[in-house]
Structure formats: C-alpha cells, structure tokens
GROMACS .gro file of C-alpha atoms in nm:
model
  340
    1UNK     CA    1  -0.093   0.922   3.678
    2UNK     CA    2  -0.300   1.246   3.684
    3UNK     CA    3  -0.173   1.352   3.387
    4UNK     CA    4  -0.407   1.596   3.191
    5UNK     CA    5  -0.447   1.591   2.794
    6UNK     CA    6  -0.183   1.898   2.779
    7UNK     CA    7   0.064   1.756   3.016
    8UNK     CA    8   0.087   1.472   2.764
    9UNK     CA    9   0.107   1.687   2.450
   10UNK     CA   10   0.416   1.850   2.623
   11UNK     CA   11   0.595   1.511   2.665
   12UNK     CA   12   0.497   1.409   2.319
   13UNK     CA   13   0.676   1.703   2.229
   14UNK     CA   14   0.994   1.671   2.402
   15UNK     CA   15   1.041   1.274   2.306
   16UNK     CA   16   1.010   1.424   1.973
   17UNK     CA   17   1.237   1.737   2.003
   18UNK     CA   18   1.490   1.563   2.195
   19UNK     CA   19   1.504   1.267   1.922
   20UNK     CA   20   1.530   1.520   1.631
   21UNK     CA   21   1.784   1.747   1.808
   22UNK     CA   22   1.975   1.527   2.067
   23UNK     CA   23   1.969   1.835   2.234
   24UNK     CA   24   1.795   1.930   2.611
   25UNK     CA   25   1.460   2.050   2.490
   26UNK     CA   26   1.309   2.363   2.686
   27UNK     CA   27   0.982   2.542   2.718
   28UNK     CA   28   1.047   2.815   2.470
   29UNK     CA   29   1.166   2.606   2.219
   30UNK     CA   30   0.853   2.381   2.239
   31UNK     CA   31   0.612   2.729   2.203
   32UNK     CA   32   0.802   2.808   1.882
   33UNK     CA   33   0.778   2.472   1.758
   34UNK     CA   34   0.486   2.332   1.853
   35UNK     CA   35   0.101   2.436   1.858
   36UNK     CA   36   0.051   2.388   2.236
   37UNK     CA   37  -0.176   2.716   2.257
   38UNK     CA   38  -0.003   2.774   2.602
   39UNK     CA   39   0.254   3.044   2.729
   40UNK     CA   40   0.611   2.920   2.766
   41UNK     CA   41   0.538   2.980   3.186
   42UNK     CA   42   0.221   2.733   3.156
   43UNK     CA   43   0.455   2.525   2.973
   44UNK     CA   44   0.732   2.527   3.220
   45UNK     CA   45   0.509   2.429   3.513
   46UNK     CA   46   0.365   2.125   3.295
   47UNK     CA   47   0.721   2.086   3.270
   48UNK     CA   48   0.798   2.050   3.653
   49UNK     CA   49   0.493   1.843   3.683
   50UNK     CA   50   0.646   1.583   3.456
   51UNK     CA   51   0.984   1.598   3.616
   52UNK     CA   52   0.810   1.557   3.943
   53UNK     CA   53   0.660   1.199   3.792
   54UNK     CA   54   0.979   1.074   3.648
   55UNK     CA   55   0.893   1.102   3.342
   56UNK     CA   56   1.174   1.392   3.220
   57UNK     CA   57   1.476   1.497   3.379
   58UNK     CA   58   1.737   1.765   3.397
   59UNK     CA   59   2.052   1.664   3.248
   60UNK     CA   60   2.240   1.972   3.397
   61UNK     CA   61   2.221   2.298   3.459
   62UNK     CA   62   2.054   2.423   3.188
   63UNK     CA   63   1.683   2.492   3.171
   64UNK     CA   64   1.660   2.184   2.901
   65UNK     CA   65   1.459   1.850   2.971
   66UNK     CA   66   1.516   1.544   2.821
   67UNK     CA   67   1.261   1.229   2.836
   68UNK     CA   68   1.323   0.932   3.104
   69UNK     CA   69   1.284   0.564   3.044
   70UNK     CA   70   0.951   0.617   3.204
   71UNK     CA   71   0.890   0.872   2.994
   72UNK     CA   72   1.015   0.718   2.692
   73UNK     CA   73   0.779   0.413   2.770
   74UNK     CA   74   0.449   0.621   2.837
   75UNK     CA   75   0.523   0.794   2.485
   76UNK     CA   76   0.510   0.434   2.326
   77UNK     CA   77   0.235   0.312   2.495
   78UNK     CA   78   0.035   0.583   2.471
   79UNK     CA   79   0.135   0.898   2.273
   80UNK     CA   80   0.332   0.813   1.953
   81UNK     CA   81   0.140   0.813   1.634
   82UNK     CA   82   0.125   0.526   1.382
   83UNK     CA   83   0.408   0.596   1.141
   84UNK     CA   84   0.337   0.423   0.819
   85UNK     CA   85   0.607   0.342   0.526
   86UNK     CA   86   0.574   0.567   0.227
   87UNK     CA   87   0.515   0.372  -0.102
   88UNK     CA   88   0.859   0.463  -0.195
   89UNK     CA   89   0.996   0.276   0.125
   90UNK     CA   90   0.786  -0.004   0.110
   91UNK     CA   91   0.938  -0.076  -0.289
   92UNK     CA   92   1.313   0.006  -0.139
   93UNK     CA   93   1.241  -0.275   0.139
   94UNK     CA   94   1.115  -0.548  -0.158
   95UNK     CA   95   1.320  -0.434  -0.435
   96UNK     CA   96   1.593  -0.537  -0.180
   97UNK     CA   97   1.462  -0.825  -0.065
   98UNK     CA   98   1.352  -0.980  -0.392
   99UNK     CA   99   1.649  -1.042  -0.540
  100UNK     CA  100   1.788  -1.318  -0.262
  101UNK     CA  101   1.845  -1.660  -0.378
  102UNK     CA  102   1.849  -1.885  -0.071
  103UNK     CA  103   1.769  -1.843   0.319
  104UNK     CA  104   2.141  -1.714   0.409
  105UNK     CA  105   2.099  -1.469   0.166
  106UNK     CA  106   1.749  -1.324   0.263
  107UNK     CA  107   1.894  -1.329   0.614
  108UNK     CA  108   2.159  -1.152   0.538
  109UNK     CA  109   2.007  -0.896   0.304
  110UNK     CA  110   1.745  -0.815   0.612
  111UNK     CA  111   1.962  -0.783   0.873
  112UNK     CA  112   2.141  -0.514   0.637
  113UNK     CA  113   1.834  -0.350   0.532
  114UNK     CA  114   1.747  -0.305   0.894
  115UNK     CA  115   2.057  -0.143   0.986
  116UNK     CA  116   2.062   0.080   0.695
  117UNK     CA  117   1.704   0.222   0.715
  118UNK     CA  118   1.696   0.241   1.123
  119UNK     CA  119   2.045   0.379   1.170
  120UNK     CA  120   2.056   0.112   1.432
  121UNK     CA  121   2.212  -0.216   1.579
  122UNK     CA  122   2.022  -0.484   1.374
  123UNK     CA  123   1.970  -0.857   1.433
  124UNK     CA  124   1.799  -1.121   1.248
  125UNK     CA  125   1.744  -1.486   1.383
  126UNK     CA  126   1.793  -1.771   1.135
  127UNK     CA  127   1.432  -1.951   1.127
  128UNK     CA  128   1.492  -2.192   1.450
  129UNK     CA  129   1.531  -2.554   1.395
  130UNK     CA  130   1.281  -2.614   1.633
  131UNK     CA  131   0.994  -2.475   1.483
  132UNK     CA  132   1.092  -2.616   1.142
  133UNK     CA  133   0.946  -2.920   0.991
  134UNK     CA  134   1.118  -3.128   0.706
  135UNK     CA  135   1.039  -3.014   0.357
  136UNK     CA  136   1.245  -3.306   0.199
  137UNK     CA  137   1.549  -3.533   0.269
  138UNK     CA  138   1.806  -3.580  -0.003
  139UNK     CA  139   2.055  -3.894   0.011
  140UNK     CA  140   2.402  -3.792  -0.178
  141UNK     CA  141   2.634  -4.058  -0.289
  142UNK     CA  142   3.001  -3.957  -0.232
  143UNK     CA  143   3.178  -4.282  -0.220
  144UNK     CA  144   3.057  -4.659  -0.173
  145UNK     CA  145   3.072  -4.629   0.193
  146UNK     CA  146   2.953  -4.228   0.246
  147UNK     CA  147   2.732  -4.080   0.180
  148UNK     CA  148   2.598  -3.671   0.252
  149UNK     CA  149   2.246  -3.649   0.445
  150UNK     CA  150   2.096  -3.284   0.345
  151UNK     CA  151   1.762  -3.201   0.571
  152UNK     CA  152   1.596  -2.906   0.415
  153UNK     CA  153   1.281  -2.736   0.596
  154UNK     CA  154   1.001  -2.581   0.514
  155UNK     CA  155   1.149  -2.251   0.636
  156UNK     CA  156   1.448  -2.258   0.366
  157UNK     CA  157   1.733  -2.399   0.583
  158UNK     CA  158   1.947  -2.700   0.447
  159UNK     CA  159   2.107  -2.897   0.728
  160UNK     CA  160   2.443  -3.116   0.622
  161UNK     CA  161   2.581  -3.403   0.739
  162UNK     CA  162   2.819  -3.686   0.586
  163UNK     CA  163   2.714  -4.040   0.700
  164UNK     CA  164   3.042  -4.276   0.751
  165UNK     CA  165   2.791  -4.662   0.641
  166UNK     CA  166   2.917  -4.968   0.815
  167UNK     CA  167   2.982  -5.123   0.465
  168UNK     CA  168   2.923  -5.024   0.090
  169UNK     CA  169   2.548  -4.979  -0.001
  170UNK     CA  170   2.436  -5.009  -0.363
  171UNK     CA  171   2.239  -4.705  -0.557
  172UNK     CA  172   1.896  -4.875  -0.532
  173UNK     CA  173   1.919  -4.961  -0.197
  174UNK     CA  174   1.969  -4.552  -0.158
  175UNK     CA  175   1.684  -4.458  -0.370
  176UNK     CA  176   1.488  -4.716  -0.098
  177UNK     CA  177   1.638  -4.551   0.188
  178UNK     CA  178   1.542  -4.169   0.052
  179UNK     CA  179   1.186  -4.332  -0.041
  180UNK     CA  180   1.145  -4.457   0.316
  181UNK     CA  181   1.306  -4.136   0.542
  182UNK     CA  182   1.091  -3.869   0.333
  183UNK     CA  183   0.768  -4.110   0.340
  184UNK     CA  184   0.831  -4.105   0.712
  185UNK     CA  185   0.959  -3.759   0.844
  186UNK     CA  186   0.831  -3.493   0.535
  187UNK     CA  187   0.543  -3.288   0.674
  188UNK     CA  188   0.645  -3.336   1.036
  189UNK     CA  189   0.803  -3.092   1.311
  190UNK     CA  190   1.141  -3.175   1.410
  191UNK     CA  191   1.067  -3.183   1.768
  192UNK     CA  192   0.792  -3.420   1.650
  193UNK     CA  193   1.032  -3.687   1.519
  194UNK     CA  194   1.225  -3.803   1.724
  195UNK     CA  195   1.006  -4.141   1.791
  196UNK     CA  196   0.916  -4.183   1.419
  197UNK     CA  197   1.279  -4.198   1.346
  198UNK     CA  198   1.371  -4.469   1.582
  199UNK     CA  199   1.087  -4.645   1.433
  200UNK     CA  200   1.263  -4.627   1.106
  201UNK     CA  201   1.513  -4.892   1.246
  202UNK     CA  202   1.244  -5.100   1.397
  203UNK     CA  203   1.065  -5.147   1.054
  204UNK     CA  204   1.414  -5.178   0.877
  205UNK     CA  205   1.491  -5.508   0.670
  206UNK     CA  206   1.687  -5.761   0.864
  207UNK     CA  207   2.015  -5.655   0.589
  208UNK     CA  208   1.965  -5.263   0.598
  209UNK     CA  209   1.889  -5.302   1.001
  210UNK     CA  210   2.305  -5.137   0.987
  211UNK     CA  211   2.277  -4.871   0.747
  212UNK     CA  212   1.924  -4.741   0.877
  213UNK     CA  213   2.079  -4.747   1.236
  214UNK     CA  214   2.390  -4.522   1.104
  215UNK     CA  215   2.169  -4.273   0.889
  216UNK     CA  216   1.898  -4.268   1.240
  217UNK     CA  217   2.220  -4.219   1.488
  218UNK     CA  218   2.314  -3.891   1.262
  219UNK     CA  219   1.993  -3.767   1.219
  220UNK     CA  220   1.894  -3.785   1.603
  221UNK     CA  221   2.215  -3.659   1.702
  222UNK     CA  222   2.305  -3.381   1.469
  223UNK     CA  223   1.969  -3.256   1.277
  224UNK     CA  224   1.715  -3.286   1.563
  225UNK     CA  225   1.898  -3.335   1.887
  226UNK     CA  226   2.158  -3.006   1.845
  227UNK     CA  227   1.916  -2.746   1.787
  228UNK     CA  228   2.169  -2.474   1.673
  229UNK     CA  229   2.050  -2.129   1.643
  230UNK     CA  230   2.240  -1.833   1.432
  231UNK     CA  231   2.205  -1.528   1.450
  232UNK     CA  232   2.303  -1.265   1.149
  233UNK     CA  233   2.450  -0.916   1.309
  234UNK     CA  234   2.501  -0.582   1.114
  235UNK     CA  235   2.502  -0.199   1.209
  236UNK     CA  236   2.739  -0.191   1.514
  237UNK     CA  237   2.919   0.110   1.396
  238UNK     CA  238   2.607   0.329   1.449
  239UNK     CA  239   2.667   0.263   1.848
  240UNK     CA  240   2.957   0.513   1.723
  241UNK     CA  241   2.618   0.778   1.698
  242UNK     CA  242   2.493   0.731   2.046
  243UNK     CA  243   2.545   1.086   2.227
  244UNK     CA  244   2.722   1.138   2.584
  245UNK     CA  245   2.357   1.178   2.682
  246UNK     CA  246   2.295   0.818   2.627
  247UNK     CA  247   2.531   0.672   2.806
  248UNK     CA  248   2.677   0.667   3.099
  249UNK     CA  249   3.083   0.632   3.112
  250UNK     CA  250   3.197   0.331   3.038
  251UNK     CA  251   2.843   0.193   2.934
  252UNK     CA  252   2.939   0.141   2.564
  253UNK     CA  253   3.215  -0.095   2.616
  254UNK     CA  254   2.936  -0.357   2.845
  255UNK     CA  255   2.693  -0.303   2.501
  256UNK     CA  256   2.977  -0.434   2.256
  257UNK     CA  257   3.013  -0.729   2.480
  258UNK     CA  258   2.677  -0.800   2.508
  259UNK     CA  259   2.602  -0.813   2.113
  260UNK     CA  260   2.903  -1.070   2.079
  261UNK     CA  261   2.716  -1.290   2.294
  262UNK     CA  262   2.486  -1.524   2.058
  263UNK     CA  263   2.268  -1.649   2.430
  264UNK     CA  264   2.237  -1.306   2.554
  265UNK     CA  265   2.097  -1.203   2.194
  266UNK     CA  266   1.859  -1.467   2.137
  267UNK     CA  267   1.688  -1.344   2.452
  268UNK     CA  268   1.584  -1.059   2.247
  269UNK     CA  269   1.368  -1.292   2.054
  270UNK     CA  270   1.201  -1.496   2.390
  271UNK     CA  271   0.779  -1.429   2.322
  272UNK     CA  272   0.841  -1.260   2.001
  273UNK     CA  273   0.493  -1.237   1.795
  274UNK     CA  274   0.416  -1.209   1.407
  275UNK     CA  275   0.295  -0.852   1.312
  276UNK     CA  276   0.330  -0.729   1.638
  277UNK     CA  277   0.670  -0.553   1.798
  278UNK     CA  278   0.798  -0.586   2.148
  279UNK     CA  279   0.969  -0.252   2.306
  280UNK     CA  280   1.172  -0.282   2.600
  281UNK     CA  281   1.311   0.020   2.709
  282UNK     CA  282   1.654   0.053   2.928
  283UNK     CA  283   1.576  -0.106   3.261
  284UNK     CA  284   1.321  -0.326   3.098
  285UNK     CA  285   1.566  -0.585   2.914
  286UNK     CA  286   1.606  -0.856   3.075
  287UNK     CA  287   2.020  -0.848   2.991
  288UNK     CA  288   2.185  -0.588   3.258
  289UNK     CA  289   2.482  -0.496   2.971
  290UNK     CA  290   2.185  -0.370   2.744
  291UNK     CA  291   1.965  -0.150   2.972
  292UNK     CA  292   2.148   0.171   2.834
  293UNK     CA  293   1.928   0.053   2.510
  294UNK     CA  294   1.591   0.027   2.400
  295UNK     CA  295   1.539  -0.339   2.177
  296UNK     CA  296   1.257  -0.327   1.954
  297UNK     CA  297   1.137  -0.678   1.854
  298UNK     CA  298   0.874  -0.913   1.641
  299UNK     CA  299   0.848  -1.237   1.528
  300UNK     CA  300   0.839  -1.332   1.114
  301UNK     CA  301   0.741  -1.646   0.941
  302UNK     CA  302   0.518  -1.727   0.664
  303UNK     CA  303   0.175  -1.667   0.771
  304UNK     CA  304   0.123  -1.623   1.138
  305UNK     CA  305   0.370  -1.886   1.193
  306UNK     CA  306   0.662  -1.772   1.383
  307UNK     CA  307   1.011  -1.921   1.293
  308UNK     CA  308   1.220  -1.686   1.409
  309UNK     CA  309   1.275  -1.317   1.524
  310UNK     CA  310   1.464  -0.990   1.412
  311UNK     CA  311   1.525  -0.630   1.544
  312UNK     CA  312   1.732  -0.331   1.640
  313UNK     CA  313   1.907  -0.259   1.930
  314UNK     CA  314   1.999   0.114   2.016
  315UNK     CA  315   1.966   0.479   2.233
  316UNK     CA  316   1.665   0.489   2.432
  317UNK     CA  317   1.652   0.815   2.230
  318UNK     CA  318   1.475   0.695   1.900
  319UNK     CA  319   1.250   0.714   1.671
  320UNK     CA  320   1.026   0.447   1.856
  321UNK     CA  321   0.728   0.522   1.558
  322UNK     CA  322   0.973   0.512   1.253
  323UNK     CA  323   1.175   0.226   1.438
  324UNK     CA  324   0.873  -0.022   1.521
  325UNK     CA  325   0.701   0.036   1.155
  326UNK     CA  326   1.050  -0.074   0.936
  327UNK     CA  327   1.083  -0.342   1.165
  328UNK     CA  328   0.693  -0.474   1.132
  329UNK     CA  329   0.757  -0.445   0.760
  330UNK     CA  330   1.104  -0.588   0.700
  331UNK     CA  331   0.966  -0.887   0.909
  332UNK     CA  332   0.639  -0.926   0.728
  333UNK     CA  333   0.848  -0.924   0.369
  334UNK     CA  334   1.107  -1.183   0.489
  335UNK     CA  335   0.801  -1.365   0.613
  336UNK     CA  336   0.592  -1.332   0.267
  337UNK     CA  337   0.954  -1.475   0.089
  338UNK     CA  338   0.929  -1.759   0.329
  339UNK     CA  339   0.609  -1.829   0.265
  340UNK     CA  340   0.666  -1.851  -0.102
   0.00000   0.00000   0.00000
C-alpha cells in the first residue's frame, strides 16, 4: 500500500479521534493530541496521502477527515491495540452472568449485558439444535393415552412435545420406553440419530411396535427434523446514537428491517469461531440492508465446541478494540456456564 510507519500512526489517530469525538478530525487537532513528532503541514500531506488511498475522506467542506470502510478495516487488521477487560469488568460480566438459572435465562442475561457494555445492537444465538447432542430424554405421564416427550441437550436446551399414544400404556411399560430411548440416543448428535431412532421401532416388541412408532414419528419430525433456531435481540434503541455521519438518508429505516429478520441475522453467525471474532465492516456483510454497519462476531460453547454465536451490530464508527474484547469475553463466560 506504500504506506510508511507515520502514515499509519496518523490513521490510527483519526479512527481514534473520530470514534471519541464523532467529529471530522483535522491535522491540528491530531498535533495537540497526539505525539506524532511532526508539524501539522507534514501532517496534512500524510493526510492527502491517505485520502488519495481511500482510506479517509472529506465529509464536507471543512478541513476535517473522517476514516473510510477501508480505512476502518486496515485499522483492525493492522493498527488497533489489544484492549483487555479491567478486573473490575471482567467481575461485572460474571457477577451478571452467574446468577442465571436455565439456558433462556443465560441467553437472555448475555444478550443484555452485550448491549449495555458496547452501547450497541446485540444478538445472541440460542445453542443450535444441530450441534446439540441429547443429554437425557424424560417420558411425562399426563393422561393414560398422552404423554409429554422433553429432549434436553447437552447445551442446556429442553425441547417439548406432547405424544397423542394409539391406546393407553401402563407406567412400567413407560419406565421401559424411557430405559430404551436414553440407552439408545444419550451421548449422540442429533443430526446423528436419525437412523438409530428408526431402529428403535425395528427392535420394538411385537405389542409396543404402536407406541414406539408414535413416540419415533414425533421425535423425527419435531426434535430432529425442524431444526429451529432463536435468536435473543436487545439494544436497538442505541441505533437512536448513530450520527448523520453514519448514515446515509433513509439508511436507518433498511437497518430496523433487517434486525427483524431472524434468516438475515443468523447469517451473522455463518463460520463463527470460539475465542476468535469476525469483523465485517460496511460493504463487507454479506446482507445489503446492513452495510451502513460494522457486525462484530464469535462463536461460544463449552470448550472449543461451538454451539452457537453472539455479537453487536452498529456504526462503522466504533470502538472496534473495546467492541471485539467484551464480545470475546461475554462469549467465553456463557461458554464456561455451558460447560458446567
């Protein structure tokens, strides 16, 4: 890019300035605030060079700068300093966190946390179905002739479903039928058992051939066939904080849609790794309604397992160091609570 060392510094320091101020940044105002050793004229040509690359660009007529989405993405990439949590942030982010009682409500308290300590759009995928296996399957009585099928996975969701049995089926025959479908299916991938559940009719005595086929039909059909995904959503209002600078007319109303749409935001989460956050800057997502936005992405799940994803959409003007290090940590909590 034939950038030099100083050129560099100078964009580091209008990302910066322009993030803390929302304001065009200019030469002088980078000599008074930062240590470039240069005169605001040296500064000014560096300046013009940068411009000249696309990677800042003059707003209007004022002698103020402000960084590009090229810009923006060679100040990721390349300039922006590891911003670690303090101690006192990492024991807000588990003190939070700590206190949930079940999967909806560690969602829900993450997707919250996010917003709140990124000032952003947040987003937190329920751990997909199809990465799940089957921690345990529980057979509920509710009547003679019904009973309530509850699937719950090894990443904390409970799948429900009530079973309508061709006939009335006695308590021990139940307790045999739990035995046999956790014996079977505990341990394994959902995606994996599919062809170990239609075994379970194959093997099934010549008088529970019925029931087994009933309990198999709903458990191919609406716990391993219907992979649903949800999605948790908080933080919208702080679109309300995105400056005239960020977006174009009209561009907000495109975002609002976009976020309602639960396809459009799981593509946030395609390739999403543990520990490590995905940046895609305006013109780089994928979804036309959000390229007035930067997403910020990763993976979570106990271990280096992924199970699902979470992150912030907002202003290509952000703090991309602050932003990427709550959003590593959040994940890595939610994925230590998983884990547990």
């Amino acid at each position: 890019m034939g950038l030099d060392d100083r050129k560099l510094e100078v964009l580091r320091a209008i990302v910066e300035d322009y993030v803390a101020t929302q304001e065009p940044v200019g030469s002088k105002a980078l000599v008074e605030r930062h240590a470039l050793g240069v005169s605001p004229a040296t500064v000014r040509n560096d300046m013009a060079v940068l411009e000249e690359e696309g990677f800042i660009r003059q707003p209007h007529t004022s002698a103020g700068r402000v960084p590009t989405d090229r810009g923006y993405r060679l100040f990721v990439d390349r300039l922006s300093r590891v911003k670690p949590l303090s101690p006192a942030e990492r024991r807000a982010i588990e003190r939070f966190l700590v206190g949930a009682v079940d999967l909806d409500d560690v969602v829900h308290r993450a997707v919250r946390l996010l917003a709140q300590l990124t000032r952003q759009v947040a987003v937190v995928q329920y751990p997909s179905l199809t990465r799940s296996s089957v921690r345990h399957l529980e057979l509920v009585p509710v009547s003679t002739t019904r009973l309530l099928l509850v699937m719950i996975t090894d990443t904390g969701r409970v799948e429900q479903r009530v079973v309508e049995l061709p006939g009335p089926v006695e308590p021990d025959e139940i307790t045999e039928l739990r035995r046999t479908l956790n014996a079977t299916l505990v341990g394994v991938k959902l995606v994996d058992t599919p062809p170990l559940v239609q075994g379970l009719v194959e093997r099934a005595e010549p008088q529970g051939k019925a029931t087994m086929s009933t309990l198999v039909s709903v458990l191919l059909e609406t716990l391993v066939e219907r992979h649903e995904e949800r999605l948790a959503l908080a933080g919208t209002s702080n679109l309300a904080r995105m400056g005239p600078l960020d977006l174009t007319t009209g561009a907000l109303r495109p975002i609002l849609e976009a976020l309602e749409e639960e396809v459009i935001l799981l593509k946030l989460f395609d390739e999403v790794k543990s520990g490590a956050a995905r940046v895609r800057i305006g013109d780089e997502n994928e979804v036309v309604d959000l390229r007035a936005t930067s997403v910020v992405s990763t993976g979570y799940g106990p271990g280096a397992t992924v199970v699902g994803g979470m992150g912030i959409v907002g202003p290509t003007r952000m703090d991309y160091p602050g932003t990427i290090a709550t959003v590593r940590a959040v994940a890595r909590y939610v994925g230590e609570m998983l884990g547990h």
